[in-house]
Coordinates of C-alpha atoms and ligand atoms in Angstrom, one line a residue:
X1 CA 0.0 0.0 0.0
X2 CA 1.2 3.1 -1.3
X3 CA 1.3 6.3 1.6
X4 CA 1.4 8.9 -0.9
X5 CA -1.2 10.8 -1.6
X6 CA -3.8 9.7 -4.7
X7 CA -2.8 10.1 -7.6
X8 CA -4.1 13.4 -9.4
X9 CA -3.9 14.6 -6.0
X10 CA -1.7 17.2 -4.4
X11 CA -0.4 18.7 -1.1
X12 CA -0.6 22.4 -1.2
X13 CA 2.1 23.8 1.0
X14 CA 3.3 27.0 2.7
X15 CA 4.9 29.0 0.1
X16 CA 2.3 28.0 -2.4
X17 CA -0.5 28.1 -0.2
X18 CA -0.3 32.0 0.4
X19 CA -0.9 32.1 -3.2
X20 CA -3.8 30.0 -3.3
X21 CA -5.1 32.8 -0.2
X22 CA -4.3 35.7 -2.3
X23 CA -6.1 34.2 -5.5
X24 CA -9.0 33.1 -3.7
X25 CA -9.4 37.0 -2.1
X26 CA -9.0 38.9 -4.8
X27 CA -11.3 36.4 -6.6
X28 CA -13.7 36.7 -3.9
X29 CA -13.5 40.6 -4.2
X30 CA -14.3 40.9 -7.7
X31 CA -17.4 38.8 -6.6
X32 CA -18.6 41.3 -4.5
X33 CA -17.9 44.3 -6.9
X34 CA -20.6 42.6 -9.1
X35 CA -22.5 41.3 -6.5
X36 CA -22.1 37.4 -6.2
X37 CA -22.7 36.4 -2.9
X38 CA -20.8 33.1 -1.7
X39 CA -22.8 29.8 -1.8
X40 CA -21.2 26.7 -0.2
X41 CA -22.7 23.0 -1.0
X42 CA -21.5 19.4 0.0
X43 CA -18.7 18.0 -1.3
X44 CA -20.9 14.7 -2.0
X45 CA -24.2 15.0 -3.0
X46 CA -26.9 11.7 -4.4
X47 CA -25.8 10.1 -7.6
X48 CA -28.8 10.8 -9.7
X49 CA -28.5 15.0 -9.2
X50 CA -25.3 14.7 -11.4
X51 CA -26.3 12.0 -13.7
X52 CA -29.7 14.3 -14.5
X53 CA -27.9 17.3 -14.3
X54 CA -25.1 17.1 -15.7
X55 CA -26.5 14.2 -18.1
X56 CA -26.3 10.5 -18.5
X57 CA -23.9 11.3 -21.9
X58 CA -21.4 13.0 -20.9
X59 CA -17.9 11.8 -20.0
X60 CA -18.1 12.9 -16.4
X61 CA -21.1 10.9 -15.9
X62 CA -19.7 7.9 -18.0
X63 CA -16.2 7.4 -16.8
X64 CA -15.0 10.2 -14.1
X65 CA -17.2 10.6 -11.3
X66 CA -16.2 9.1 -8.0
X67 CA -19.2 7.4 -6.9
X68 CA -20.1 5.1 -4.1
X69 CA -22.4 3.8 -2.1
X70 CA -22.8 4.8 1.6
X71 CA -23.2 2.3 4.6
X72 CA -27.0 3.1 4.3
X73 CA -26.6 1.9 0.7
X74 CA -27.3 5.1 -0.9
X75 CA -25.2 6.3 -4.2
X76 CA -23.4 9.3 -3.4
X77 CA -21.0 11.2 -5.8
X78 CA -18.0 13.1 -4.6
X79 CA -19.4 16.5 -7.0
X80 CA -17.7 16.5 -10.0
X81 CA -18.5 19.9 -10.6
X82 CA -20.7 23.0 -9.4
X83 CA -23.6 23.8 -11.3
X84 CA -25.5 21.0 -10.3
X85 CA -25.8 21.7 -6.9
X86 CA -26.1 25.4 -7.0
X87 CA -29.3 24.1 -8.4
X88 CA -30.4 21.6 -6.3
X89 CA -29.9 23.9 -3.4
X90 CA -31.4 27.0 -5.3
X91 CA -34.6 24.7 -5.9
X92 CA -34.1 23.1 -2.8
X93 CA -34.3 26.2 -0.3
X94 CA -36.9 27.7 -2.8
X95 CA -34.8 30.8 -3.5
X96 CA -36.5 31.2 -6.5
X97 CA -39.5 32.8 -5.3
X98 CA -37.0 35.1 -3.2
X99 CA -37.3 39.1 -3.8
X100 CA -34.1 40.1 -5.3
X101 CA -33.3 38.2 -8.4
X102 CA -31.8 37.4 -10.1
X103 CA -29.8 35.1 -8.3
X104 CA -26.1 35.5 -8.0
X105 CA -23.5 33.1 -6.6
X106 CA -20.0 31.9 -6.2
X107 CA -18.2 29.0 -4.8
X108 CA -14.9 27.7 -4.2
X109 CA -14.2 24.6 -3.6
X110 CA -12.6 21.0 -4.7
X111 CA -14.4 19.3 -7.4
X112 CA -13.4 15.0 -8.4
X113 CA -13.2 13.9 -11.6
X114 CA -11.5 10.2 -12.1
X115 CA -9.3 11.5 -15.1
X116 CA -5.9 10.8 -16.4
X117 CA -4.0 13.2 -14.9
X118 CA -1.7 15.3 -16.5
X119 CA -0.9 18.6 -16.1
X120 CA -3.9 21.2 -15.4
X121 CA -6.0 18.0 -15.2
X122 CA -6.2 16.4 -11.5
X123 CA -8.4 14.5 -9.8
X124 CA -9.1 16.3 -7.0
X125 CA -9.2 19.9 -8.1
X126 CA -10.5 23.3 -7.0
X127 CA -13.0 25.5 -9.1
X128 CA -14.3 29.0 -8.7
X129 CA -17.9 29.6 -10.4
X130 CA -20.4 31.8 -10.5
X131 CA -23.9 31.0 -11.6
X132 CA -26.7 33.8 -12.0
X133 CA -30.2 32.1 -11.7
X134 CA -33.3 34.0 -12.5
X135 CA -33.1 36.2 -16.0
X136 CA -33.3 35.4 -19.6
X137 CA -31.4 39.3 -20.5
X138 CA -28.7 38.7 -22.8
X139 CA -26.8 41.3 -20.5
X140 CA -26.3 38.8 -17.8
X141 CA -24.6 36.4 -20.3
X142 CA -22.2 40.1 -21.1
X143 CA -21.8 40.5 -17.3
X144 CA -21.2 36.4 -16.6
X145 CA -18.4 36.6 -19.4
X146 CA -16.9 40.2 -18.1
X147 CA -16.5 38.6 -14.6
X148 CA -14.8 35.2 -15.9
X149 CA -12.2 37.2 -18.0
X150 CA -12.4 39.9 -15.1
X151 CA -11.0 37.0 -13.2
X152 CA -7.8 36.3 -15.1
X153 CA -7.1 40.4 -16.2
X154 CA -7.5 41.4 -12.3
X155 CA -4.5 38.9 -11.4
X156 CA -2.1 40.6 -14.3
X157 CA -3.0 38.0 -17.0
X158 CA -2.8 39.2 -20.8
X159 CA -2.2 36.1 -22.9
X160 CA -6.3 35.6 -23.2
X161 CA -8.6 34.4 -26.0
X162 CA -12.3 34.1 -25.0
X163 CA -14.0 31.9 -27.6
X164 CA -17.5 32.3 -27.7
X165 CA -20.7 30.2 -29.3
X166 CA -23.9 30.2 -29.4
X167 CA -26.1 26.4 -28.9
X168 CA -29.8 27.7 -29.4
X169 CA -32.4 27.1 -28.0
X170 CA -33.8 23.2 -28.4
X171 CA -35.6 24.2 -31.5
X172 CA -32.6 25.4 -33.1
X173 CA -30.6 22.6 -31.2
X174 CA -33.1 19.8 -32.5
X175 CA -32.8 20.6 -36.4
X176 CA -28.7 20.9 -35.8
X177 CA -28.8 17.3 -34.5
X178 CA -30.4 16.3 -37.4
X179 CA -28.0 18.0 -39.8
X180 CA -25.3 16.4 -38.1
X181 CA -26.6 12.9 -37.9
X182 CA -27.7 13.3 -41.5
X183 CA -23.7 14.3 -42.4
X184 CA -22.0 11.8 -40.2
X185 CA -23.8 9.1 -40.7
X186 CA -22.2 7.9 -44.1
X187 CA -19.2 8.2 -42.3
X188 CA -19.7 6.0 -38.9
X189 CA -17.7 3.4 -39.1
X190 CA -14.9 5.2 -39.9
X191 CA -15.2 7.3 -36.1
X192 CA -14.4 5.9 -33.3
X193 CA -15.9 4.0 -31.0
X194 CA -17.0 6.6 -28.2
X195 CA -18.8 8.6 -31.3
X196 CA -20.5 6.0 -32.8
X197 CA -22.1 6.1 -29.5
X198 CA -22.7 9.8 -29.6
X199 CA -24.0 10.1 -32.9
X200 CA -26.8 8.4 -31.5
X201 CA -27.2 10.2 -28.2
X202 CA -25.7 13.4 -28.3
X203 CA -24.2 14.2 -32.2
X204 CA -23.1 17.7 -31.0
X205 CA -19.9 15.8 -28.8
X206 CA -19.1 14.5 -31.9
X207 CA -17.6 17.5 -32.5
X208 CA -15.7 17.7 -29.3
X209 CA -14.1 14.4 -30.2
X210 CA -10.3 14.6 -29.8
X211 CA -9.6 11.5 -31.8
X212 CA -11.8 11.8 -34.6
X213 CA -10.2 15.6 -34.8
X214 CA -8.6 15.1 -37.9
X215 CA -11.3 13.3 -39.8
X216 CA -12.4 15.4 -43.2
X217 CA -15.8 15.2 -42.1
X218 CA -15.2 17.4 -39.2
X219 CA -14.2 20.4 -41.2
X220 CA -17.2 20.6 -43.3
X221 CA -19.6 19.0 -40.2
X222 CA -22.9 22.0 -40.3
X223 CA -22.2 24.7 -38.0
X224 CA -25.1 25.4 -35.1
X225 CA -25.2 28.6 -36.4
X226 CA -26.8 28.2 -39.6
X227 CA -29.7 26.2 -37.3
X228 CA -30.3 29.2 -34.8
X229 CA -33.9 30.0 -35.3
X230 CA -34.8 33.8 -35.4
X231 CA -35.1 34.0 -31.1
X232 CA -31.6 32.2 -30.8
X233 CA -30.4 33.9 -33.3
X234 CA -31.6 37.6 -32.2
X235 CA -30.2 36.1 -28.4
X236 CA -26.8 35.9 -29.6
X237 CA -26.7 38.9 -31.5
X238 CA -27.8 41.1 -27.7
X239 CA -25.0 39.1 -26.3
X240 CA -22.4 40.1 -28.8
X241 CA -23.9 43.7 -28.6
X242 CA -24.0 44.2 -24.7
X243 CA -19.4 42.6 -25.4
X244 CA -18.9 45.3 -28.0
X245 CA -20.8 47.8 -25.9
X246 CA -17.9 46.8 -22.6
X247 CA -14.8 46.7 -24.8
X248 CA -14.6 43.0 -24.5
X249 CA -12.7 41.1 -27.5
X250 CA -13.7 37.6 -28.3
X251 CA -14.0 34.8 -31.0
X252 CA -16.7 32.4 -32.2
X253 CA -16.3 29.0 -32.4
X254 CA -19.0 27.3 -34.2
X255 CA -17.6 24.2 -32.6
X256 CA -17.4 24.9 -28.8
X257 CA -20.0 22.3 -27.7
X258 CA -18.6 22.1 -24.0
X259 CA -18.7 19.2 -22.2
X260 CA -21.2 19.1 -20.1
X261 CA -25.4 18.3 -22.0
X262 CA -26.8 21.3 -20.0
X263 CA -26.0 24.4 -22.1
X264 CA -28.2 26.4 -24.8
X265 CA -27.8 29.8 -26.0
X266 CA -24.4 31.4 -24.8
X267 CA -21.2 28.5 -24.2
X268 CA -17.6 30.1 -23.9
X269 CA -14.4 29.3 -22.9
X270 CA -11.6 31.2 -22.4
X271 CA -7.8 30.1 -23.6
X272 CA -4.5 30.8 -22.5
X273 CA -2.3 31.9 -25.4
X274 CA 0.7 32.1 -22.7
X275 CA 4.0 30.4 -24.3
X276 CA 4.7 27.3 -22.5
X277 CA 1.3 27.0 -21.1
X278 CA 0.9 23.2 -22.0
X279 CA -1.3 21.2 -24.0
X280 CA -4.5 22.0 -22.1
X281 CA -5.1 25.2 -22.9
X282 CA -8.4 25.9 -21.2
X283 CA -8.5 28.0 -18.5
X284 CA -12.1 28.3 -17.9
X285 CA -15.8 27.2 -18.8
X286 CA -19.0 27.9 -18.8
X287 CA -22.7 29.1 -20.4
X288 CA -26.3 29.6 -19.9
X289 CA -28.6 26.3 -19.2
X290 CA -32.8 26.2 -19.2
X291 CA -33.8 23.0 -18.5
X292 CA -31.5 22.3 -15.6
X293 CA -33.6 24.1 -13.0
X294 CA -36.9 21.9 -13.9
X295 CA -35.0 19.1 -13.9
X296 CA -34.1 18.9 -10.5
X297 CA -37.8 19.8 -9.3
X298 CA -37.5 23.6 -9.7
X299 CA -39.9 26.0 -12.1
X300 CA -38.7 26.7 -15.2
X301 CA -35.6 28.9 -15.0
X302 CA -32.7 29.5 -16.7
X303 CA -29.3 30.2 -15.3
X304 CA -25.8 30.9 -16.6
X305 CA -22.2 30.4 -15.2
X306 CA -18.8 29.7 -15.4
X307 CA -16.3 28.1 -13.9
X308 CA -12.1 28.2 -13.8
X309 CA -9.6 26.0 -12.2
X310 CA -7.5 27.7 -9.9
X311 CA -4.6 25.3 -10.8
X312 CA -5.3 26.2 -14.3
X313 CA -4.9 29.7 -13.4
X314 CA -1.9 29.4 -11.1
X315 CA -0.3 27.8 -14.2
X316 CA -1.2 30.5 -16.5
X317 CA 0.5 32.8 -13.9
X318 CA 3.3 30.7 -13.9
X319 CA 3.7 30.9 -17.8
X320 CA 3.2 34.4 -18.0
X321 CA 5.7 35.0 -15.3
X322 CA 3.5 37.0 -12.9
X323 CA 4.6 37.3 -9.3
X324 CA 1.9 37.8 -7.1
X325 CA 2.6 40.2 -4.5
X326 CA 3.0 37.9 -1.3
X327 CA 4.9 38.9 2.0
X328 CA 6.3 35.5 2.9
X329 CA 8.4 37.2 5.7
X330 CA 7.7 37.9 9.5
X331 CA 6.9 41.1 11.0
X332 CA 8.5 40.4 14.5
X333 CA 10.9 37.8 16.2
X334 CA 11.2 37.8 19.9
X335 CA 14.8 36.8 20.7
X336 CA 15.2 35.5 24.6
X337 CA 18.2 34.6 26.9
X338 CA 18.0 33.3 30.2
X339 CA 15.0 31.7 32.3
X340 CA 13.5 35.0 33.4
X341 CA 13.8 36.5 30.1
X342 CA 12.5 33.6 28.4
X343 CA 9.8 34.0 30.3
X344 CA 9.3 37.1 29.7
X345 CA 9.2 36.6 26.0
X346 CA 6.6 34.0 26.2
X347 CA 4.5 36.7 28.0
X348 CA 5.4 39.7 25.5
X349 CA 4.9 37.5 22.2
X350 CA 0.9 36.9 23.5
X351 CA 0.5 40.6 24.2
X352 CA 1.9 41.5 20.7
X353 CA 0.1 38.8 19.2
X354 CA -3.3 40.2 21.0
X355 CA -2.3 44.2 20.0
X356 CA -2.6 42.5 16.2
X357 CA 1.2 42.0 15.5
X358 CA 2.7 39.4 13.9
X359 CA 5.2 38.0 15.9
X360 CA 7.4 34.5 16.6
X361 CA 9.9 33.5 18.3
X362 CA 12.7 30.6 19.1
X363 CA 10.8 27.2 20.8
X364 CA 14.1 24.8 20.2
X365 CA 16.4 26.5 22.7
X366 CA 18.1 27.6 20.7
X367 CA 21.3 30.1 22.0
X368 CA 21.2 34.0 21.2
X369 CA 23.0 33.7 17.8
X370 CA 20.9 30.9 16.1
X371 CA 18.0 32.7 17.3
X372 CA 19.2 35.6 15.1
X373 CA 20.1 33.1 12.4
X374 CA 16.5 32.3 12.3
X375 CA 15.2 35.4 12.5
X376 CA 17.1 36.0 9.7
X377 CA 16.1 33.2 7.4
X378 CA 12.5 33.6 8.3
X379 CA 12.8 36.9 6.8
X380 CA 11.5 39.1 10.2
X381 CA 11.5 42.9 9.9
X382 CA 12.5 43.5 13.7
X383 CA 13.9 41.3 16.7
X384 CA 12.9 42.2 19.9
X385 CA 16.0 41.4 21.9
X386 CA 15.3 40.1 25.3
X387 CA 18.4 39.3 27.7
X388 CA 19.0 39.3 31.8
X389 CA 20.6 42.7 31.4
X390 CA 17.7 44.3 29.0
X391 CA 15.0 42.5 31.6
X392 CA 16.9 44.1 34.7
X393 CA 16.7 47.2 33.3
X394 CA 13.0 47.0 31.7
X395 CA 14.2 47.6 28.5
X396 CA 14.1 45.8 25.2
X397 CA 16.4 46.0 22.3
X398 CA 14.9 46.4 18.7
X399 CA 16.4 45.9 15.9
X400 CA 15.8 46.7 12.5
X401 CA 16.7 44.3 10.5
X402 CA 16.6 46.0 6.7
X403 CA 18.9 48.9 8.9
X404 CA 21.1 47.6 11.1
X405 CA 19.1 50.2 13.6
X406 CA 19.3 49.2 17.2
X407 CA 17.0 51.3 19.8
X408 CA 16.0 50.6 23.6
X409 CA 12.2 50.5 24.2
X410 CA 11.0 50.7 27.6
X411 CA 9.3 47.5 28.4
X412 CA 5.7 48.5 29.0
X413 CA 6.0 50.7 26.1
X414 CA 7.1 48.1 23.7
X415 CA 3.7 46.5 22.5
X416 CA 2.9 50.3 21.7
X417 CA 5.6 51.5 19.9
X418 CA 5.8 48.0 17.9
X419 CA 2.0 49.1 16.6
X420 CA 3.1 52.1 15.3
X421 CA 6.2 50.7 13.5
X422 CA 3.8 48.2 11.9
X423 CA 0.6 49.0 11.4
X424 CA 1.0 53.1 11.7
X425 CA -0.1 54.2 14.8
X426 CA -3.2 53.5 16.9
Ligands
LIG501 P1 -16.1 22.3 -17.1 O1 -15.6 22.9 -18.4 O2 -16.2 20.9 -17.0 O3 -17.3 23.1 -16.7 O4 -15.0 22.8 -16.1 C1 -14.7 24.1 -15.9 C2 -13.2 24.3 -15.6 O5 -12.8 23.5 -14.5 C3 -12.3 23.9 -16.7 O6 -12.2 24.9 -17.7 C4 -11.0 23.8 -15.9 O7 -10.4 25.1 -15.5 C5 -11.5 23.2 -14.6 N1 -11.3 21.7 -14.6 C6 -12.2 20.8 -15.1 N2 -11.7 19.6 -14.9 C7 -10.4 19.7 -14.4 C8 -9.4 18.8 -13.9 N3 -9.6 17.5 -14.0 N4 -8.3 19.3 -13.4 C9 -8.1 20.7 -13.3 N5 -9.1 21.6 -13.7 C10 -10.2 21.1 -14.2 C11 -18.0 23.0 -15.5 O8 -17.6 22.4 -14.6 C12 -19.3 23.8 -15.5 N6 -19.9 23.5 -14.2 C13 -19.0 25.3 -15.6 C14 -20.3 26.0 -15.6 C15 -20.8 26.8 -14.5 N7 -21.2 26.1 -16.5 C16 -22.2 26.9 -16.1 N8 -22.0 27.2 -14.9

């Protein structure tokens, strides 16, 4: 038995962890400057809520989900992604009859899909989304996209292509299947064997196939939007308009299906064009759904989101050679000598602690120079010196360390004139 962790799995450690906090807050921030409020669901949710939602179909439902059955012999799914139960908890807790819509969310959180991993593709991953429940106005598709690219040009990101299609509503959807059986159909056995299955279930993933990529008929395969009947077609036009009317640059793709069966009308995704990015080049997913809400029980309701890796972005970062500005050092090390000073340094490192300051200090005996050492390498902006000689005359030595400065501090004056160095006064 192996004692590593899954693979597909990672630890996330200090010095990559701050970055994770810093992502997830600015993230967070741009959520409230457009008024997403945060919406947290279990990490495991019934089977059936992801096979209806996200549909039987797909891959995710097929071959990735991690899926179980409980000691009450129930089928549960570790959620494989987020949209599914932002609408089972939206129908659940009857928000839709709420004042206030529409509704606007985000999570963050770790999503499982049983994948080969690779990299930007784990197993156990973590996702940001948004989903805005309630309205059927082409501007909320404009705002939805604004915030997803928001999310990437807040952090310092450039190297982004937002490709941008349009599904239809069923009508428009239902004679595009047809065009698409009709054209592939001469040419089934030649696909493989996964789309020979899809042509018969969902003909649009056909076009998603990575194996059949290359196959002649892909190129000349009807586009959806020559099938967009006058309301689909009108949709996509506002959505374009309300872009254009922000500034925002983008590209259709009459072949972004997506991956998931819940999508009509408005399905992006945004690319990283970054050098050295990898083969994945994905960053981020998402479009507007109808018949997702009903399905789970809910009244009929359309919604639209998005939703982003945040390994996908770190790596785009990465790629783009963006450093994110994160003070891995320590404001304050408390250097003791001596029982009564040590003593004393236990009692001073609580009271700076409680007056808000960020403070540590030696708990491995260390003598006076290795505690400096440390100080050092931790990368503190003072030591607060602490001997028998400084305690018998209630005084500490501080010392800057970017300086060289060295200044006596009364004792009881200390935790006061430390708050002023650091955080500017009262
Ligand atoms: P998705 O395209 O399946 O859409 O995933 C969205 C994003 O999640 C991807 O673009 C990628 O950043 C990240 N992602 C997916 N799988 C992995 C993986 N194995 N490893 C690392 N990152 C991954 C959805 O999940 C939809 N729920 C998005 C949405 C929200 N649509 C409407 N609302």
């Amino acid at each position: 038995m192996s004692m590593n962790a899954p693979r597909g799995t990672q630890d996330i450690l200090p010095g990559t962890s701050e970055k994770w906090q810093y992502v997830e807050r600015q993230l967070a921030d741009l959520c409230r400057r457009y008024n997403y409020k945060e919406i947290r669901t279990p990490i495991f949710e019934h089977t059936e809520l992801f096979q209806r939602g996200v549909g039987d179909s797909t891959d995710i439902v097929q071959k990735e989900m991690y899926t179980f059955e409980d000691r009450g012999g129930r089928s549960v799914t570790l959620r494989p992604e987020g949209t599914a139960s932002v609408v089972r908890s939206y129908v659940q807790n009857k928000v839709y009859g709420l004042p206030n819509q529409p509704t606007k969310y985000f999570y963050m959180g770790p999503m499982f899909r049983y994948e080969r991993p690779q990299q930007g593709r784990q197993r156990q991953f973590v996702q940001f989304g948004i989903e805005a429940l309630g309205s059927d106005d082409p501007a909320i598709d404009a705002e939805v996209l604004a915030l997803a690219l928001g999310s990437y040009e807040e952090l310092g990101l450039k190297s982004l292509k937002l490709v941008l299609n349009s599904l239809g509503d069923k009508e428009s959807r239902e004679a595009h299947r047809d065009a698409l059986v009709r054209h592939f159909d001469p040419h089934r056995e030649e696909l493989c064997a996964d789309c020979q299955v899809r042509l018969d279930q969902n003909p649009l993933r056909v076009l998603d196939c990575k194996k059949d990529r290359e196959h002649p008929a892909m190129s000349t395969a009807p586009s959806i939007l020559d099938y967009l009947n006058d309301y689909s077609e009108n949709y996509f036009e506002e959505v374009k308009k309300y872009l254009d009317e922000m500034g925002i640059a983008y590209e259709i793709d009459p072949n972004l299906v997506r991956g998931l069966d819940y999508y009509n009308h408005t399905a992006f995704e945004i690319m990283s064009e970054a050098e050295g990015f990898g083969a994945i080049t994905t960053l981020s997913g998402g479009g507007r759904y109808t018949g997702l809400v009903q399905e789970v029980g809910g009244p009929e309701t359309s919604g639209i989101g998005f939703a982003m890796s945040i390994e996908r972005l770190l790596m785009a970062l990465e790629a783009e050679g963006i450093e994110l500005p994160i003070d891995e050092g320590l404001d304050t090390y408390v250097v003791a000598l001596g029982e009564e000073a040590e003593k004393a340094a236990v009692r001073l490192t609580y009271q700076l602690r409680q007056a808000g300051i960020q403070v540590d200090k030696d708990y491995l005996g260390k003598k006076m120079k290795a505690q400096f050492k440390a100080a050092d390498r931790i990368g503190a902006k003072y030591v607060l010196v602490l001997g028998d000689q400084e305690l018998e005359n209630n005084v500490i030595n501080v010392k800057t360390m970017a300086t060289g400065d060295q200044q006596e501090v009364a004792l009881d004056e200390i935790v006061d004139f430390m708050k002023k160095q650091l955080i500017g006064g009262e």
